[in-house]
Amino acid sequence: MAEISGGEVIARMLQNEGVEKVFGIIDGTYFGFYSALHRLGIEIVTPRHETSAAHMAGAYARLTGKLGVCMASNGPGVANILPGLVVEQGEGNRVLVVTSARRPGIMYPDRGGAYQCFDQSGVIGRIAKWSTAVSSFARVPELMRKALRKSWEGRPGVVHVDVPESILNGKEKADVAFWAPHQYRSATPLEPAAEQVARAAELLVAAQAPMIHAGSGVIHAGAFEALARVAELLHSPMTTSWAARGVLPETSPLAMPMPHVKVNHKVRNDADVALIVGSRLGETDWWGKPPYWRDPSGQKTIQVDIDPDVLGLNKPADLAIQADAGRFLERLGDELERRKGEMNLEPRRARVAGYAKAMREDRAGWDKALADTAIPMHPAHIAAACGEVFPKDSVLVADGGNATIWAMFYHRADVPNRILSTFKFGMLGAGMAQAVGAAVALPGKPVCCIIGDGAFGFHPQEVETAVRNKAQVIYIVLCDRQWGMVKMNQQFMLRPFKTMLFKHLGPEETIKADLGEIAFDKLGESMGAYGERVSDPKALRPALQRALESGRCSVVHVDVDPVKHMWAPGLMHFKKMHEEPAGR
């Protein structure tokens, strides 16, 4: 029997799972773990803050379909990573977090007065999918196998293993058996029952006006081609959750992008059969309720999800199917192929053409803003320019309140799974690290991060992380020197009539909503990035092009008109989304 540390046992188990990257800040409390990672050739990507490690792991997992792994040291490190774990659990990303803990005997339970000690597993267990505290060296393999099993079963989320530093760093003579992943967890996606696939096909073939609503489950299953095939066979319009935008390329006439909110409402009210795949139908999906969706009495619902707990959760399901989204869509596509002669597609084509007309009218109205050449620039120019300058398969990271809305309304998702944000949690600053995680996940491709100046200020130091890791992230900072979304809300609460008349109030008429000047381009340069500042929309594309041609991390400070920036499109719909729909 050879001597081995608990940290090396964990590292070797991760290697067997195919883990190639681990995100976290090094610390002596888990030297036995990260030194083993280093020896085994698993790259350690070190941010400047533990919260960023969680966001990097989440972005990496979402874009690659692999397990995202992050680490944090006991006490302060774990406290720092908590916000990131809350977000990644909310977003549903497959993240395994390994933390060090104080030695047995002084915690679990806390002896009282122990240094850097709190109930780490208990706290994370309340926010994560699953958490455990390792009690002895002998149980490391067993509990890691369980953690990995939990990571890969059901809806993705955060799984946590808390290991005492004495176990991570201390060596014991042991004959550890390293099992292959298929020996402790299912490696085969969950198949749907054949009769359920047949019944789903029967309902969709007979429908007068079918629709598809896709969520993140499609992304985690990598089911983009299978989804497109089903949509095309049915000639069915498709809406998505915010987080699943682009699962069907928006070059497709069947894609109903989420910024076209009224069109989405019409699609969902017209449909007599709704196929919902990989979505919980949460608040940003209007809970699946009228008046935003058709009343259940007039709409049959087929819901497919890997997680049985969400089937029929917010909208009654006439056919509830627990299955992997990809496997279901593949089987459904085969069944529809056999039955395509039974479908009359002409009424469906006419309906989709009507939606296309409405979306063209929406776009024509929105694009009027692009004719505005005033200085400082209208924020509509930023995403439009990025769409022209960046490669179509570049990842777009959107962070901030109004900055994200402007990005979403003027960006077209041509390639599946290339949009990152915190659509379910709205966490300011997460994009700084998500962008680095995206660059690590897809090396050689520039990452476009459109971010507000408030959001950038949460984790600006991650620019240095991008520089150090040679991650070509182009941070485009929309600078209006205010908490724009909050300020807009304040204005309507404090002076609604004056706000409607003059579009803005003076700084003395709002409450702490204005910010000071930061030269973000200079801040980026101070950390080794390429920096440039631009206010004129005519100068924006050349500035972005120079940033890309620099071949390195860049920070482009973009001065936007603060009043125009506040009046982001769709704000009325965003407000209504937070009201409980009247329907059942």
Coordinates of C-alpha atoms in Angstrom, one line a residue:
M1 CA 0.0 0.0 0.0
A2 CA 1.3 3.4 -1.0
E3 CA 0.9 6.6 1.0
I4 CA -1.6 9.0 -0.5
S5 CA -3.3 12.2 0.6
G6 CA -7.0 12.7 0.7
G7 CA -6.5 15.6 -1.7
E8 CA -4.8 13.3 -4.2
V9 CA -7.6 10.8 -4.0
I10 CA -10.1 13.5 -5.0
A11 CA -7.8 14.8 -7.7
R12 CA -7.4 11.4 -9.3
M13 CA -11.2 10.8 -9.1
L14 CA -11.7 14.0 -11.0
Q15 CA -9.1 13.0 -13.5
N16 CA -11.1 9.8 -14.1
E17 CA -14.2 11.9 -14.7
G18 CA -12.3 13.7 -17.5
V19 CA -11.9 17.0 -15.6
E20 CA -9.3 19.2 -17.3
K21 CA -9.8 22.5 -15.4
V22 CA -10.4 23.5 -11.8
F23 CA -11.2 27.1 -10.8
G24 CA -10.1 28.6 -7.5
I25 CA -7.6 30.4 -5.4
I26 CA -4.7 28.4 -4.0
D27 CA -4.4 28.1 -0.2
G28 CA -2.3 26.0 2.2
T29 CA -5.4 24.4 3.6
Y30 CA -5.8 22.3 0.5
F31 CA -2.3 22.0 -0.8
G32 CA -2.6 18.3 -1.0
F33 CA -5.5 18.7 -3.4
Y34 CA -4.3 21.4 -5.8
S35 CA -0.7 20.1 -5.9
A36 CA -2.1 16.8 -7.0
L37 CA -4.2 18.5 -9.7
H38 CA -1.0 20.2 -10.9
R39 CA 1.0 16.9 -11.0
L40 CA -1.8 15.2 -12.9
G41 CA -1.9 17.9 -15.6
I42 CA -5.3 19.4 -14.5
E43 CA -5.0 23.1 -15.1
I44 CA -5.8 25.4 -12.1
V45 CA -7.3 28.6 -13.3
T46 CA -7.0 31.2 -10.5
P47 CA -9.2 34.2 -10.3
R48 CA -8.9 37.2 -7.9
H49 CA -12.0 36.3 -5.9
E50 CA -13.7 33.0 -5.0
T51 CA -17.1 34.1 -6.2
S52 CA -15.5 34.4 -9.6
A53 CA -14.3 30.8 -9.4
A54 CA -17.9 29.6 -9.1
H55 CA -19.0 31.8 -12.1
M56 CA -16.0 30.5 -14.2
A57 CA -16.9 26.9 -13.4
G58 CA -20.5 27.5 -14.3
A59 CA -19.8 29.2 -17.6
Y60 CA -17.3 26.5 -18.5
A61 CA -19.8 23.7 -17.7
R62 CA -22.6 25.3 -19.6
L63 CA -20.5 25.9 -22.8
T64 CA -18.7 22.5 -22.8
G65 CA -21.3 20.1 -21.3
K66 CA -18.5 19.0 -18.9
L67 CA -18.4 19.1 -15.1
G68 CA -17.4 22.6 -13.8
V69 CA -15.2 22.3 -10.7
C70 CA -14.2 25.0 -8.3
M71 CA -12.5 25.1 -4.9
A72 CA -12.3 27.4 -1.9
S73 CA -10.5 27.4 1.4
N74 CA -12.1 27.1 4.8
G75 CA -13.6 30.1 6.5
P76 CA -13.1 33.3 4.4
G77 CA -12.7 31.4 1.1
V78 CA -15.9 29.5 1.6
A79 CA -17.7 32.7 2.7
N80 CA -16.5 34.4 -0.5
I81 CA -17.6 31.7 -2.8
L82 CA -21.2 31.6 -1.4
P83 CA -22.7 34.3 -3.7
G84 CA -21.3 32.5 -6.8
L85 CA -22.8 29.2 -5.6
V86 CA -26.2 30.7 -5.1
V87 CA -26.2 32.0 -8.6
E88 CA -24.9 28.9 -10.3
Q89 CA -27.5 26.8 -8.5
G90 CA -30.2 29.2 -9.6
E91 CA -29.0 29.2 -13.2
G92 CA -28.8 25.4 -13.1
N93 CA -25.2 24.8 -14.1
R94 CA -23.3 21.6 -13.3
V95 CA -20.8 22.8 -10.7
L96 CA -18.9 20.7 -8.1
V97 CA -17.2 22.7 -5.4
V98 CA -14.5 21.2 -3.1
T99 CA -13.8 23.1 0.0
S100 CA -11.3 22.7 2.9
A101 CA -12.6 22.6 6.5
R102 CA -10.9 22.9 9.9
R103 CA -9.7 19.6 11.4
P104 CA -12.1 17.1 13.0
G105 CA -12.5 17.7 16.7
I106 CA -13.0 21.4 16.5
M107 CA -15.8 21.6 14.0
Y108 CA -18.9 19.6 13.1
P109 CA -20.0 20.7 15.6
D110 CA -18.0 23.9 16.3
R111 CA -16.1 23.4 19.5
G112 CA -16.6 27.1 20.2
G113 CA -14.0 29.8 19.4
A114 CA -12.4 27.9 16.5
Y115 CA -10.6 30.1 14.0
Q116 CA -12.1 30.5 10.5
C117 CA -14.9 28.0 11.4
F118 CA -18.6 27.9 10.5
D119 CA -21.0 25.3 9.4
Q120 CA -19.9 25.3 5.8
S121 CA -21.7 22.2 4.7
G122 CA -24.9 23.3 6.5
V123 CA -24.9 26.7 4.9
I124 CA -24.1 25.4 1.4
G125 CA -26.5 22.5 1.8
R126 CA -29.4 25.1 2.1
I127 CA -28.5 26.6 -1.2
A128 CA -27.1 23.8 -3.2
K129 CA -28.4 20.6 -4.8
W130 CA -26.5 18.5 -2.3
S131 CA -23.7 19.0 0.2
T132 CA -21.7 16.7 2.5
A133 CA -18.9 17.0 5.1
V134 CA -16.2 14.2 5.0
S135 CA -15.6 12.8 8.4
S136 CA -12.6 10.5 7.7
F137 CA -10.0 9.6 5.1
A138 CA -11.7 6.2 4.6
R139 CA -14.9 7.9 3.4
V140 CA -13.4 10.2 0.8
P141 CA -13.8 7.8 -2.2
E142 CA -17.4 6.9 -1.2
L143 CA -18.6 10.4 -0.6
M144 CA -16.8 11.7 -3.8
R145 CA -18.6 9.0 -5.8
K146 CA -21.9 10.1 -4.3
A147 CA -21.1 13.8 -5.1
L148 CA -20.2 12.9 -8.7
R149 CA -23.4 10.8 -9.0
K150 CA -25.5 13.8 -7.7
S151 CA -23.7 16.1 -10.1
W152 CA -24.8 14.1 -13.1
E153 CA -28.3 13.1 -12.1
G154 CA -31.4 15.2 -12.6
R155 CA -31.3 19.0 -13.1
P156 CA -27.8 20.3 -13.0
G157 CA -26.8 22.4 -10.1
V158 CA -24.2 22.9 -7.3
V159 CA -22.9 19.9 -5.4
H160 CA -20.5 20.4 -2.5
V161 CA -17.9 18.3 -0.7
D162 CA -16.3 19.7 2.4
V163 CA -13.1 18.0 3.5
P164 CA -11.0 18.7 6.6
E165 CA -7.5 20.2 5.8
S166 CA -5.9 17.3 7.8
I167 CA -7.5 14.8 5.4
L168 CA -6.8 16.8 2.3
N169 CA -3.1 17.3 3.2
G170 CA -2.3 14.4 5.4
K171 CA -1.1 11.1 3.9
E172 CA -2.2 7.6 4.8
K173 CA -1.2 4.2 3.7
A174 CA -4.2 2.9 1.7
D175 CA -5.1 0.8 -1.2
V176 CA -7.7 3.1 -2.8
A177 CA -9.8 1.6 -5.6
F178 CA -10.4 4.2 -8.3
W179 CA -13.6 3.2 -10.1
A180 CA -14.5 4.2 -13.6
P181 CA -17.4 6.6 -13.7
H182 CA -19.8 4.1 -15.2
Q183 CA -19.3 1.9 -12.1
Y184 CA -20.9 4.4 -9.7
R185 CA -23.3 6.5 -11.8
S186 CA -25.5 6.2 -14.9
A187 CA -23.6 7.2 -18.0
T188 CA -26.6 6.7 -20.3
P189 CA -29.2 9.5 -20.8
L190 CA -32.7 8.7 -19.5
E191 CA -34.8 7.4 -22.4
P192 CA -38.5 8.3 -22.7
A193 CA -41.1 5.5 -22.8
A194 CA -42.0 4.6 -26.4
E195 CA -45.7 4.9 -25.8
Q196 CA -45.2 8.5 -24.5
V197 CA -43.2 9.4 -27.6
A198 CA -46.0 8.0 -29.7
R199 CA -48.7 9.9 -27.8
A200 CA -46.7 13.2 -28.0
A201 CA -46.3 12.7 -31.8
E202 CA -50.1 12.0 -32.1
L203 CA -51.0 15.2 -30.3
L204 CA -48.5 17.3 -32.3
V205 CA -49.5 15.8 -35.6
A206 CA -53.2 16.4 -35.0
A207 CA -52.7 20.0 -33.7
Q208 CA -53.9 22.9 -35.7
A209 CA -51.4 25.3 -34.1
P210 CA -48.5 23.5 -32.2
M211 CA -45.7 25.4 -30.5
I212 CA -42.5 24.5 -28.8
H213 CA -41.0 26.1 -25.7
A214 CA -37.4 25.2 -25.0
G215 CA -35.5 25.7 -21.8
S216 CA -31.9 25.1 -20.5
G217 CA -32.5 21.4 -20.5
V218 CA -32.0 21.4 -24.2
I219 CA -28.6 23.1 -23.7
H220 CA -27.4 20.6 -21.1
A221 CA -28.5 17.7 -23.4
G222 CA -26.7 19.3 -26.4
A223 CA -29.9 18.7 -28.3
F224 CA -29.7 21.5 -30.8
E225 CA -29.9 19.5 -34.0
A226 CA -32.7 17.2 -32.6
L227 CA -34.7 20.3 -31.6
A228 CA -34.3 22.0 -34.9
R229 CA -35.4 18.8 -36.7
V230 CA -38.6 18.5 -34.6
A231 CA -39.4 22.2 -35.1
E232 CA -39.0 21.9 -38.9
L233 CA -41.0 18.7 -39.2
L234 CA -43.8 20.3 -37.3
H235 CA -43.3 23.7 -38.8
S236 CA -43.8 24.9 -35.3
P237 CA -42.9 28.3 -33.9
M238 CA -40.5 28.1 -31.0
T239 CA -40.2 30.3 -27.9
T240 CA -37.5 29.9 -25.3
S241 CA -36.8 30.7 -21.7
W242 CA -34.4 33.7 -21.4
A243 CA -31.5 31.4 -20.6
A244 CA -32.1 29.2 -23.6
R245 CA -32.2 31.9 -26.2
G246 CA -30.5 30.7 -29.4
V247 CA -31.1 27.0 -28.9
L248 CA -32.7 27.3 -32.3
P249 CA -30.6 29.7 -34.4
E250 CA -32.5 33.0 -34.9
T251 CA -31.8 32.8 -38.6
S252 CA -34.6 30.2 -38.6
P253 CA -38.1 31.6 -39.4
L254 CA -39.4 29.3 -36.6
A255 CA -37.4 31.1 -33.9
M256 CA -39.4 33.6 -31.9
P257 CA -36.7 35.5 -30.0
M258 CA -37.6 36.6 -26.4
P259 CA -37.2 40.3 -27.0
H260 CA -40.4 40.1 -29.2
V261 CA -42.5 39.8 -26.1
K262 CA -45.9 40.5 -27.6
V263 CA -45.2 38.0 -30.4
N264 CA -44.2 35.4 -27.8
H265 CA -47.5 36.1 -26.0
K266 CA -49.4 35.6 -29.2
V267 CA -47.6 32.4 -30.1
R268 CA -48.4 30.9 -26.7
N269 CA -52.1 32.0 -26.9
D270 CA -52.6 30.7 -30.4
A271 CA -51.2 27.3 -29.7
D272 CA -53.6 24.4 -29.1
V273 CA -50.7 22.0 -28.3
A274 CA -47.6 23.2 -26.4
L275 CA -44.5 21.0 -26.3
I276 CA -42.4 22.2 -23.4
V277 CA -38.8 20.7 -23.2
G278 CA -36.3 21.3 -20.4
S279 CA -38.1 24.3 -18.8
R280 CA -39.7 24.8 -15.4
L281 CA -41.9 27.5 -16.8
G282 CA -40.8 29.9 -14.1
E283 CA -41.5 33.6 -13.5
T284 CA -39.6 34.8 -16.6
D285 CA -41.8 32.3 -18.6
W286 CA -44.9 34.0 -17.0
W287 CA -45.5 30.8 -15.0
G288 CA -47.2 29.3 -18.1
K289 CA -50.4 31.1 -17.1
P290 CA -53.0 33.3 -18.9
P291 CA -53.2 35.9 -20.1
Y292 CA -49.7 35.3 -21.4
W293 CA -50.4 31.6 -22.3
R294 CA -53.6 30.1 -23.5
D295 CA -55.9 28.8 -20.8
P296 CA -55.2 25.1 -20.1
S297 CA -58.8 24.2 -21.1
G298 CA -57.9 25.1 -24.7
Q299 CA -54.3 24.0 -24.8
K300 CA -52.9 20.5 -24.4
T301 CA -49.5 20.5 -22.8
I302 CA -46.7 18.0 -23.3
Q303 CA -43.9 18.6 -20.8
V304 CA -40.5 16.8 -20.9
D305 CA -37.9 17.2 -18.2
I306 CA -35.1 15.2 -16.6
D307 CA -36.4 16.4 -13.2
P308 CA -39.7 14.8 -12.2
D309 CA -40.3 17.5 -9.6
V310 CA -40.9 20.2 -12.3
L311 CA -43.4 18.2 -14.4
G312 CA -46.8 19.9 -14.0
L313 CA -45.2 22.3 -11.5
N314 CA -46.6 25.6 -12.7
K315 CA -48.8 24.6 -15.7
P316 CA -50.9 21.4 -15.8
A317 CA -49.3 18.8 -18.1
D318 CA -51.6 16.6 -20.2
L319 CA -48.6 14.4 -20.9
A320 CA -45.7 14.5 -18.4
I321 CA -42.5 12.8 -19.6
Q322 CA -39.4 12.3 -17.5
A323 CA -36.5 11.9 -19.9
D324 CA -33.4 13.5 -21.2
A325 CA -34.3 16.3 -23.6
G326 CA -32.0 15.0 -26.3
R327 CA -33.2 11.4 -26.2
F328 CA -36.8 12.5 -26.3
L329 CA -36.3 14.9 -29.2
E330 CA -34.4 12.3 -31.2
R331 CA -37.2 9.7 -30.7
L332 CA -39.9 12.2 -31.4
G333 CA -38.2 13.3 -34.6
D334 CA -38.1 9.7 -35.8
E335 CA -41.8 9.3 -35.0
L336 CA -42.7 12.5 -36.8
E337 CA -40.6 11.6 -39.8
R338 CA -42.8 8.5 -40.2
R339 CA -46.0 10.5 -39.8
K340 CA -45.1 13.7 -41.7
G341 CA -47.6 12.8 -44.5
E342 CA -50.4 13.2 -42.0
M343 CA -49.8 16.8 -41.3
N344 CA -51.3 19.8 -43.2
L345 CA -48.5 22.4 -42.9
E346 CA -50.1 25.2 -44.9
P347 CA -52.0 26.7 -41.9
R348 CA -48.9 26.5 -39.8
R349 CA -46.8 28.2 -42.5
A350 CA -49.4 31.0 -42.7
R351 CA -49.3 31.5 -38.9
V352 CA -45.5 31.6 -38.8
A353 CA -45.5 34.1 -41.7
G354 CA -47.8 36.3 -39.6
Y355 CA -45.4 36.2 -36.7
A356 CA -42.5 37.0 -39.0
K357 CA -44.3 40.1 -40.2
A358 CA -45.0 41.3 -36.6
M359 CA -41.3 40.7 -35.7
R360 CA -40.1 42.7 -38.7
E361 CA -42.3 45.6 -37.6
D362 CA -40.8 45.3 -34.1
R363 CA -37.3 45.4 -35.5
A364 CA -38.0 48.3 -37.8
G365 CA -39.2 50.3 -34.7
W366 CA -36.2 49.4 -32.6
D367 CA -33.7 50.0 -35.4
K368 CA -34.8 53.7 -35.6
A369 CA -32.5 54.2 -32.6
L370 CA -29.5 53.2 -34.8
A371 CA -30.0 56.4 -36.9
D372 CA -29.3 58.4 -33.7
T373 CA -25.7 59.6 -34.2
A374 CA -25.6 61.9 -31.1
I375 CA -22.7 62.0 -28.7
P376 CA -22.5 60.4 -26.2
M377 CA -24.0 57.5 -28.1
H378 CA -27.3 55.8 -28.0
P379 CA -26.9 52.4 -26.3
A380 CA -28.6 50.6 -29.1
H381 CA -25.4 50.9 -31.2
I382 CA -23.3 48.6 -28.9
A383 CA -24.8 45.2 -29.5
A384 CA -25.5 46.0 -33.1
A385 CA -21.8 46.9 -33.7
C386 CA -20.7 43.8 -31.8
G387 CA -22.8 41.6 -34.1
E388 CA -21.0 43.0 -37.1
V389 CA -17.5 42.9 -35.7
F390 CA -17.3 39.7 -33.6
P391 CA -17.4 36.2 -35.2
K392 CA -20.9 34.7 -35.3
D393 CA -19.8 31.9 -32.9
S394 CA -18.4 34.2 -30.3
V395 CA -19.9 34.0 -26.9
L396 CA -21.9 37.1 -25.8
V397 CA -21.8 37.7 -22.0
A398 CA -24.4 40.3 -20.9
D399 CA -24.2 41.8 -17.4
G400 CA -26.0 44.7 -15.8
G401 CA -29.6 45.9 -15.7
N402 CA -30.3 48.1 -18.7
A403 CA -27.1 47.1 -20.3
T404 CA -28.3 43.5 -20.6
I405 CA -31.7 44.6 -22.0
W406 CA -30.0 46.7 -24.7
A407 CA -27.7 43.8 -25.5
M408 CA -30.6 41.4 -25.8
F409 CA -32.7 43.6 -28.0
Y410 CA -29.9 44.3 -30.5
H411 CA -28.2 41.0 -30.6
R412 CA -29.1 38.1 -32.9
A413 CA -28.3 34.6 -31.7
D414 CA -27.1 32.7 -34.8
V415 CA -25.2 29.9 -33.1
P416 CA -26.7 27.8 -30.2
N417 CA -25.4 28.1 -26.7
R418 CA -23.4 31.3 -27.2
I419 CA -25.2 33.6 -24.7
L420 CA -24.3 33.8 -21.0
S421 CA -25.9 35.9 -18.3
T422 CA -27.6 35.3 -15.0
F423 CA -31.1 35.3 -16.4
K424 CA -32.6 33.6 -13.4
F425 CA -30.7 35.5 -10.8
G426 CA -29.7 38.9 -12.3
M427 CA -26.4 38.9 -10.4
L428 CA -24.4 42.1 -11.1
G429 CA -20.7 41.5 -11.7
A430 CA -21.0 37.8 -12.6
G431 CA -20.2 38.5 -16.2
M432 CA -16.7 39.6 -15.4
A433 CA -15.8 36.0 -14.5
Q434 CA -18.3 34.2 -16.8
A435 CA -16.4 35.8 -19.7
V436 CA -13.1 34.4 -18.5
G437 CA -14.7 31.0 -18.0
A438 CA -16.1 31.2 -21.6
A439 CA -12.7 31.9 -23.0
V440 CA -11.2 29.0 -21.1
A441 CA -14.0 26.7 -22.3
L442 CA -13.6 27.8 -26.0
P443 CA -9.9 28.7 -26.4
G444 CA -9.0 30.7 -29.5
K445 CA -12.4 32.4 -29.7
P446 CA -12.8 36.0 -28.6
V447 CA -15.5 36.6 -26.0
C448 CA -17.8 39.7 -26.2
C449 CA -18.8 41.0 -22.7
I450 CA -21.4 43.8 -22.8
I451 CA -21.5 45.1 -19.2
G452 CA -22.8 48.1 -17.3
D453 CA -20.4 50.4 -15.4
G454 CA -22.1 49.5 -12.2
A455 CA -21.7 45.7 -12.8
F456 CA -18.1 46.1 -13.9
G457 CA -17.3 47.7 -10.6
F458 CA -18.3 44.5 -8.6
H459 CA -15.3 42.5 -9.9
P460 CA -13.0 44.7 -12.0
Q461 CA -9.9 42.8 -10.8
E462 CA -10.9 39.9 -13.0
V463 CA -9.5 41.8 -16.0
E464 CA -6.1 40.9 -14.6
T465 CA -7.2 37.2 -14.5
A466 CA -8.1 37.4 -18.2
V467 CA -4.8 39.0 -19.0
R468 CA -2.8 36.5 -17.0
N469 CA -4.7 33.6 -18.6
K470 CA -4.4 35.0 -22.1
A471 CA -8.2 35.0 -22.3
Q472 CA -9.3 37.3 -25.2
V473 CA -12.2 38.9 -23.4
I474 CA -13.4 42.2 -24.8
Y475 CA -15.2 44.0 -22.0
I476 CA -17.4 46.7 -23.5
V477 CA -18.5 48.9 -20.6
L478 CA -21.6 51.0 -21.1
C479 CA -20.9 54.0 -18.9
D480 CA -23.9 56.2 -17.9
R481 CA -22.5 56.9 -14.3
Q482 CA -25.8 55.9 -12.6
W483 CA -27.7 52.9 -11.4
G484 CA -29.9 53.2 -14.5
M485 CA -32.6 50.6 -13.9
V486 CA -33.0 51.7 -10.3
K487 CA -33.0 55.3 -11.2
M488 CA -35.8 54.8 -13.7
N489 CA -37.9 53.0 -11.1
Q490 CA -37.2 55.8 -8.6
Q491 CA -38.3 58.5 -11.1
F492 CA -41.6 56.9 -11.6
M493 CA -42.1 56.4 -7.9
L494 CA -41.1 59.9 -7.0
R495 CA -42.2 62.1 -9.9
P496 CA -44.2 60.1 -12.5
F497 CA -45.7 63.0 -14.4
K498 CA -42.4 65.0 -14.6
T499 CA -40.6 61.8 -15.7
M500 CA -43.1 61.2 -18.5
L501 CA -42.8 64.8 -19.6
F502 CA -39.1 65.4 -19.4
K503 CA -37.8 61.8 -19.5
H504 CA -35.5 62.4 -16.5
L505 CA -35.1 64.1 -13.2
G506 CA -32.2 66.0 -11.7
P507 CA -29.7 64.3 -9.4
E508 CA -31.2 66.1 -6.4
E509 CA -34.6 64.6 -7.2
T510 CA -33.5 61.0 -6.9
I511 CA -31.9 59.0 -4.0
K512 CA -28.2 58.0 -4.3
A513 CA -28.7 56.8 -7.9
D514 CA -25.7 58.6 -9.5
L515 CA -22.2 57.4 -9.7
G516 CA -18.8 59.1 -10.2
E517 CA -16.4 58.9 -13.1
I518 CA -14.2 55.9 -13.6
A519 CA -11.9 55.7 -16.7
F520 CA -12.5 52.0 -17.4
D521 CA -10.1 51.9 -20.4
K522 CA -7.3 53.3 -18.2
L523 CA -8.2 50.8 -15.4
G524 CA -7.9 48.0 -17.9
E525 CA -4.6 49.3 -19.2
S526 CA -3.3 49.3 -15.6
M527 CA -3.9 45.6 -15.5
G528 CA -2.2 44.9 -18.8
A529 CA -5.3 45.0 -21.1
Y530 CA -5.8 47.0 -24.3
G531 CA -7.9 50.0 -23.5
E532 CA -9.8 52.5 -25.6
R533 CA -12.6 55.0 -24.9
V534 CA -15.3 56.0 -27.4
S535 CA -18.3 58.3 -27.3
D536 CA -19.1 58.7 -31.0
P537 CA -21.1 55.9 -32.6
K538 CA -19.2 56.3 -35.8
A539 CA -16.0 55.5 -33.9
L540 CA -17.4 52.4 -32.2
R541 CA -16.8 49.7 -34.8
P542 CA -13.2 50.7 -35.5
A543 CA -12.5 50.7 -31.7
L544 CA -14.0 47.2 -31.4
Q545 CA -11.9 46.1 -34.4
R546 CA -8.7 47.4 -32.9
A547 CA -9.6 45.6 -29.6
L548 CA -10.0 42.4 -31.4
E549 CA -6.9 42.9 -33.5
S550 CA -4.9 43.4 -30.3
G551 CA -5.3 39.7 -29.7
R552 CA -5.6 40.2 -25.9
C553 CA -8.0 41.1 -23.2
S554 CA -9.4 44.6 -23.8
V555 CA -11.6 47.1 -22.0
V556 CA -13.5 49.5 -24.3
H557 CA -15.1 52.3 -22.3
V558 CA -18.3 53.5 -24.1
D559 CA -19.9 56.7 -23.0
V560 CA -23.7 56.3 -23.5
D561 CA -26.4 58.9 -23.1
P562 CA -27.6 58.4 -19.5
V563 CA -31.2 59.4 -20.3
K564 CA -31.6 57.2 -23.4
H565 CA -29.9 54.4 -21.6
M566 CA -32.5 54.5 -18.8
W567 CA -35.4 54.1 -21.3
A568 CA -34.4 50.6 -22.3
P569 CA -36.9 48.7 -24.5
G570 CA -39.4 46.4 -22.9
L571 CA -39.3 47.8 -19.4
M572 CA -43.1 47.7 -19.2
H573 CA -43.0 43.9 -19.9
F574 CA -40.2 43.4 -17.3
K575 CA -42.4 45.2 -14.7
K576 CA -45.5 43.1 -15.6
M577 CA -43.5 39.9 -15.5
H578 CA -43.1 40.4 -11.7
E579 CA -46.9 40.7 -11.2
E580 CA -48.8 37.4 -10.6
P581 CA -50.7 36.6 -13.8
A582 CA -54.5 36.5 -13.2
G583 CA -55.0 33.1 -14.9
R584 CA -55.0 29.8 -13.2

